[in-house]
mmCIF file of C-alpha atoms in Angstrom:
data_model
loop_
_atom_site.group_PDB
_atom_site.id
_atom_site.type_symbol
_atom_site.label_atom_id
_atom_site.label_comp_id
_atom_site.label_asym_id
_atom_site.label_seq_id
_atom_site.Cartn_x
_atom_site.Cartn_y
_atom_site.Cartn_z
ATOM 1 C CA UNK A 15 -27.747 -1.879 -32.684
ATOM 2 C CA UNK A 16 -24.874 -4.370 -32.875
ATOM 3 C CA UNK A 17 -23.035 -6.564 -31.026
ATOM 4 C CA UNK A 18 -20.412 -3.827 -30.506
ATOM 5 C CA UNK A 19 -22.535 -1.029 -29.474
ATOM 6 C CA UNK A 20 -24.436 -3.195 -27.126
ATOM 7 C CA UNK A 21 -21.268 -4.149 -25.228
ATOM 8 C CA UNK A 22 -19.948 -0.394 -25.518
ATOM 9 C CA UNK A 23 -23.205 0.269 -23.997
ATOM 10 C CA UNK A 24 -23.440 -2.018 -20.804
ATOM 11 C CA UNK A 25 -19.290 -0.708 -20.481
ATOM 12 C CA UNK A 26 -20.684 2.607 -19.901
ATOM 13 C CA UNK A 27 -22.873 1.987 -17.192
ATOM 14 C CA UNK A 28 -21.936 -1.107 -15.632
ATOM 15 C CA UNK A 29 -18.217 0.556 -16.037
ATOM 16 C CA UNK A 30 -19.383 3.650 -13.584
ATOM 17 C CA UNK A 31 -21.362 1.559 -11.355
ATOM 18 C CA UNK A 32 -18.506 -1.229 -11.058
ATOM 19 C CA UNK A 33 -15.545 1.933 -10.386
ATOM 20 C CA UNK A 34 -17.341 2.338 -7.236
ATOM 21 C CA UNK A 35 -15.371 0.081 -5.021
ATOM 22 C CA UNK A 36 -12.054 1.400 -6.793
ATOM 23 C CA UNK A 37 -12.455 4.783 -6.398
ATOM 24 C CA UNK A 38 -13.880 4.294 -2.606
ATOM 25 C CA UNK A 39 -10.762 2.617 -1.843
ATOM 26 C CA UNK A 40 -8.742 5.728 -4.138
ATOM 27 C CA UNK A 41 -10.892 7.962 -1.871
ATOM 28 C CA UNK A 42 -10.300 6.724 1.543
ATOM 29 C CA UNK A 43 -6.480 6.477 1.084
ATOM 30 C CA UNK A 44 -6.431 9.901 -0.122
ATOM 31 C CA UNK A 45 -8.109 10.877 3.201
ATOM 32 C CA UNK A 46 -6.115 8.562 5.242
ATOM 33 C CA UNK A 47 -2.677 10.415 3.586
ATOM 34 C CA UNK A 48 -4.518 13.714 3.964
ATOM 35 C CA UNK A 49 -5.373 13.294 7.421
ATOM 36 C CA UNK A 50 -1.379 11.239 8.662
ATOM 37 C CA UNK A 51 0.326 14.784 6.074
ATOM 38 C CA UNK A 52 -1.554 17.023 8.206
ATOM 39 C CA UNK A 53 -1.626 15.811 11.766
ATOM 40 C CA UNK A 54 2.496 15.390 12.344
ATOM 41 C CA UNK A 55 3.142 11.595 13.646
ATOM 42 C CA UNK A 56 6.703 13.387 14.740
ATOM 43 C CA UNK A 57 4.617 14.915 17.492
ATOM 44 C CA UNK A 58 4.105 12.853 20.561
ATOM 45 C CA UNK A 59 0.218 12.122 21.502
ATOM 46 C CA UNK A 60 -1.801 12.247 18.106
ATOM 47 C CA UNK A 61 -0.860 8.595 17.232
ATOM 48 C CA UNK A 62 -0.462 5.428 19.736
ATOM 49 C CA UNK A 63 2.613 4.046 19.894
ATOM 50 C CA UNK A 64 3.667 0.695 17.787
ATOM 51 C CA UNK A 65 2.122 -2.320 20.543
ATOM 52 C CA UNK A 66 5.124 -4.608 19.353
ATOM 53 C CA UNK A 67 7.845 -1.457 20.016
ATOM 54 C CA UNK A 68 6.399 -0.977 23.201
ATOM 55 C CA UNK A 69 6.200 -4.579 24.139
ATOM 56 C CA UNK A 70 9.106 -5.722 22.964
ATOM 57 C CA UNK A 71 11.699 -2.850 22.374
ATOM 58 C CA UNK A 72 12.104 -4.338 18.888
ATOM 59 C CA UNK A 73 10.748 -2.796 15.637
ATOM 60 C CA UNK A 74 7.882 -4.239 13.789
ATOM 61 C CA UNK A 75 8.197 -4.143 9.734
ATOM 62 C CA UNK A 76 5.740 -1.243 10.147
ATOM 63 C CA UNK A 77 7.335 1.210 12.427
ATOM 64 C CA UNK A 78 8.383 4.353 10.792
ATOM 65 C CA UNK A 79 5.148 3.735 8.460
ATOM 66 C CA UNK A 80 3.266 6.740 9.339
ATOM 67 C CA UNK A 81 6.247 9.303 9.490
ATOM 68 C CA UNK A 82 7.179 7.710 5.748
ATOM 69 C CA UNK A 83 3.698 8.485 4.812
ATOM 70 C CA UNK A 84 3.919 12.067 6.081
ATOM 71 C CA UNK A 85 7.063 12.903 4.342
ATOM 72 C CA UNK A 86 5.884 11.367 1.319
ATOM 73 C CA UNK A 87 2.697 13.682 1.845
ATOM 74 C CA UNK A 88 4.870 16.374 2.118
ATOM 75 C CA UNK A 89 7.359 15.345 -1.363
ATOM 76 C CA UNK A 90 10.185 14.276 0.951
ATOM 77 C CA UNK A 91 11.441 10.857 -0.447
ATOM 78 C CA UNK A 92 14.590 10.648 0.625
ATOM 79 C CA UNK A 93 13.192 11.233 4.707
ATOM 80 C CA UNK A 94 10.432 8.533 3.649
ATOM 81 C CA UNK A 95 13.068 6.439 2.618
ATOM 82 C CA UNK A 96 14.767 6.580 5.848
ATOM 83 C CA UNK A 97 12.166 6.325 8.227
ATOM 84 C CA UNK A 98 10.465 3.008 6.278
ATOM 85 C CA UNK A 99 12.012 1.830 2.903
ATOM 86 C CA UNK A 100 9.906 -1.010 2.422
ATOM 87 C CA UNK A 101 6.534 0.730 2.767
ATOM 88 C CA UNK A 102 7.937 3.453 0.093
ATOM 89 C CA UNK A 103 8.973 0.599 -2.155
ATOM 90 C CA UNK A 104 5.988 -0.999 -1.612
ATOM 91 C CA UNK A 105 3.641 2.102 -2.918
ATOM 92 C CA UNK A 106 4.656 1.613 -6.474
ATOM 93 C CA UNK A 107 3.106 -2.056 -6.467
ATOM 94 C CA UNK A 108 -0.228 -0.680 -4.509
ATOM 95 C CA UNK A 109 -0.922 1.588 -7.415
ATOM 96 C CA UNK A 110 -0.079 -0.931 -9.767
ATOM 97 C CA UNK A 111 -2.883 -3.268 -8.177
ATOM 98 C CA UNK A 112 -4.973 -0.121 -7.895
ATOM 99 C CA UNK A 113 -4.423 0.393 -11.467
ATOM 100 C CA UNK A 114 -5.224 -2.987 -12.641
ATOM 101 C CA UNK A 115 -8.666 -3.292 -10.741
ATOM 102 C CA UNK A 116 -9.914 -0.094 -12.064
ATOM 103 C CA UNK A 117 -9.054 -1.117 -14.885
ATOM 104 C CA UNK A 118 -10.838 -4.248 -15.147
ATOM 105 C CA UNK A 119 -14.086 -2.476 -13.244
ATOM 106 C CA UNK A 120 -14.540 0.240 -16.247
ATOM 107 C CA UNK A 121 -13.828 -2.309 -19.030
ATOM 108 C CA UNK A 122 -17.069 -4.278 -17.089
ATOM 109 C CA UNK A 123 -15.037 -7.291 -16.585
ATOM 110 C CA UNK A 124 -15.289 -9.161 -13.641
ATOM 111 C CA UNK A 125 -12.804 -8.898 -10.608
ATOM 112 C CA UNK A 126 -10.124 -11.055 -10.037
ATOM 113 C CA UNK A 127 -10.692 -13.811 -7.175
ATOM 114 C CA UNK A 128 -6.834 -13.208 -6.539
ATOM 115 C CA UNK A 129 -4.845 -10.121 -6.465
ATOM 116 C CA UNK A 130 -1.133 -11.865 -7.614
ATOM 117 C CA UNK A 131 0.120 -15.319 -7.703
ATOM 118 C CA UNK A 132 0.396 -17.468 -5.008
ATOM 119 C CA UNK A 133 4.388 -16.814 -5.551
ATOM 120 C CA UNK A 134 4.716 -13.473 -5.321
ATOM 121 C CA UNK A 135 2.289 -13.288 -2.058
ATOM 122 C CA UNK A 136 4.755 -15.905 -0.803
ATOM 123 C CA UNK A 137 7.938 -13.835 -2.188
ATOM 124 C CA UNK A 138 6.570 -10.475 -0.345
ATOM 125 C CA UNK A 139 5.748 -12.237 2.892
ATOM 126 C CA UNK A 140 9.136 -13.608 3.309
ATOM 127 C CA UNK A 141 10.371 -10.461 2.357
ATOM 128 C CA UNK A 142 8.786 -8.459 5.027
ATOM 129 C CA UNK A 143 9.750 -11.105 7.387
ATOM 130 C CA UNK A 144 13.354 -10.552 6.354
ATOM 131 C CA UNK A 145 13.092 -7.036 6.325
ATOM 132 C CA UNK A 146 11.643 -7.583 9.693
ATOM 133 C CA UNK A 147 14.422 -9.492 11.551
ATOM 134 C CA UNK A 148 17.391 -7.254 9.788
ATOM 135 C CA UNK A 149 16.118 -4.221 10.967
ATOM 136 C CA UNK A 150 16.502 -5.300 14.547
ATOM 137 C CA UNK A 151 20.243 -6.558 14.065
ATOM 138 C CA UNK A 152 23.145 -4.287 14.141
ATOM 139 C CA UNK A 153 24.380 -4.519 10.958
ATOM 140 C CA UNK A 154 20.350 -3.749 9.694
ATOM 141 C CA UNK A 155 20.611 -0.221 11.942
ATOM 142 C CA UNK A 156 20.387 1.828 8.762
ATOM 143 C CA UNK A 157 16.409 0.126 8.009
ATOM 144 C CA UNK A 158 15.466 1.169 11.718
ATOM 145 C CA UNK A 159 13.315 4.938 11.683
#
């Protein structure tokens, strides 16, 4: 056996073993989305309300998340869109990442300490803070769900 078959080998089972924690995560969301597309959010009483709405009348960068999630269970982008744009923009990135570490898992390498530079973390958090305070000011009525 060579060098080459050896590592095609260990790929093969380590790979399976190692997609564990990928496709847990894969599976979980998939139930999560299941569970938010079948039990309506629209419908008063199956979800609390947002602790920051109620608290302080204001919307959190959040709110509108679970309705988005529902309509994009349900193929409706466009509602999505309107009810949280940032969490619809966001999924594209999240399956990315998803992408990336199940990647890495099946080709047995090891995973990565950190999921994106220290610049883009920075970038999306001042982004969502943004996103945050606009939503709440008049002219940012069109980002509220």
């Amino acid at each position: 056996m060579n060098a080459r078959e050896a590592h095609a080998g260990r790929r093969g089972a380590g790979g399976a073993r190692a997609l564990l924690a990928p496709l847990g995560a894969a599976a979980l969301t998939g139930a999560v989305v299941a569970y938010v597309g079948t039990v309506d959010p629209n419908r008063p009483g199956h979800y609390p309300t947002c602790p920051f709405l109620f608290v302080t009348g204001l919307y959190c960068p959040g709110c509108g998340s679970l309705r988005a999630i529902h309509a994009m269970a349900h193929g409706d982008l466009p509602a999505a869109l309107g009810l949280n744009p940032l969490a619809v923009v966001t999924v594209p990135f999240l399956l990315f990442w998803w992408g990336r570490w199940a990647l890495r898992a099946w080709r047995g390498r090891p995973a990565r300490t950190r999921v994106a530079r220290p610049a883009y973390i920075w970038a999306f958090l001042a982004i969502v803070i943004v996103y945050w305070i606009v939503r709440n000011l008049p002219f940012g009525a069109f980002l509220a769900p």
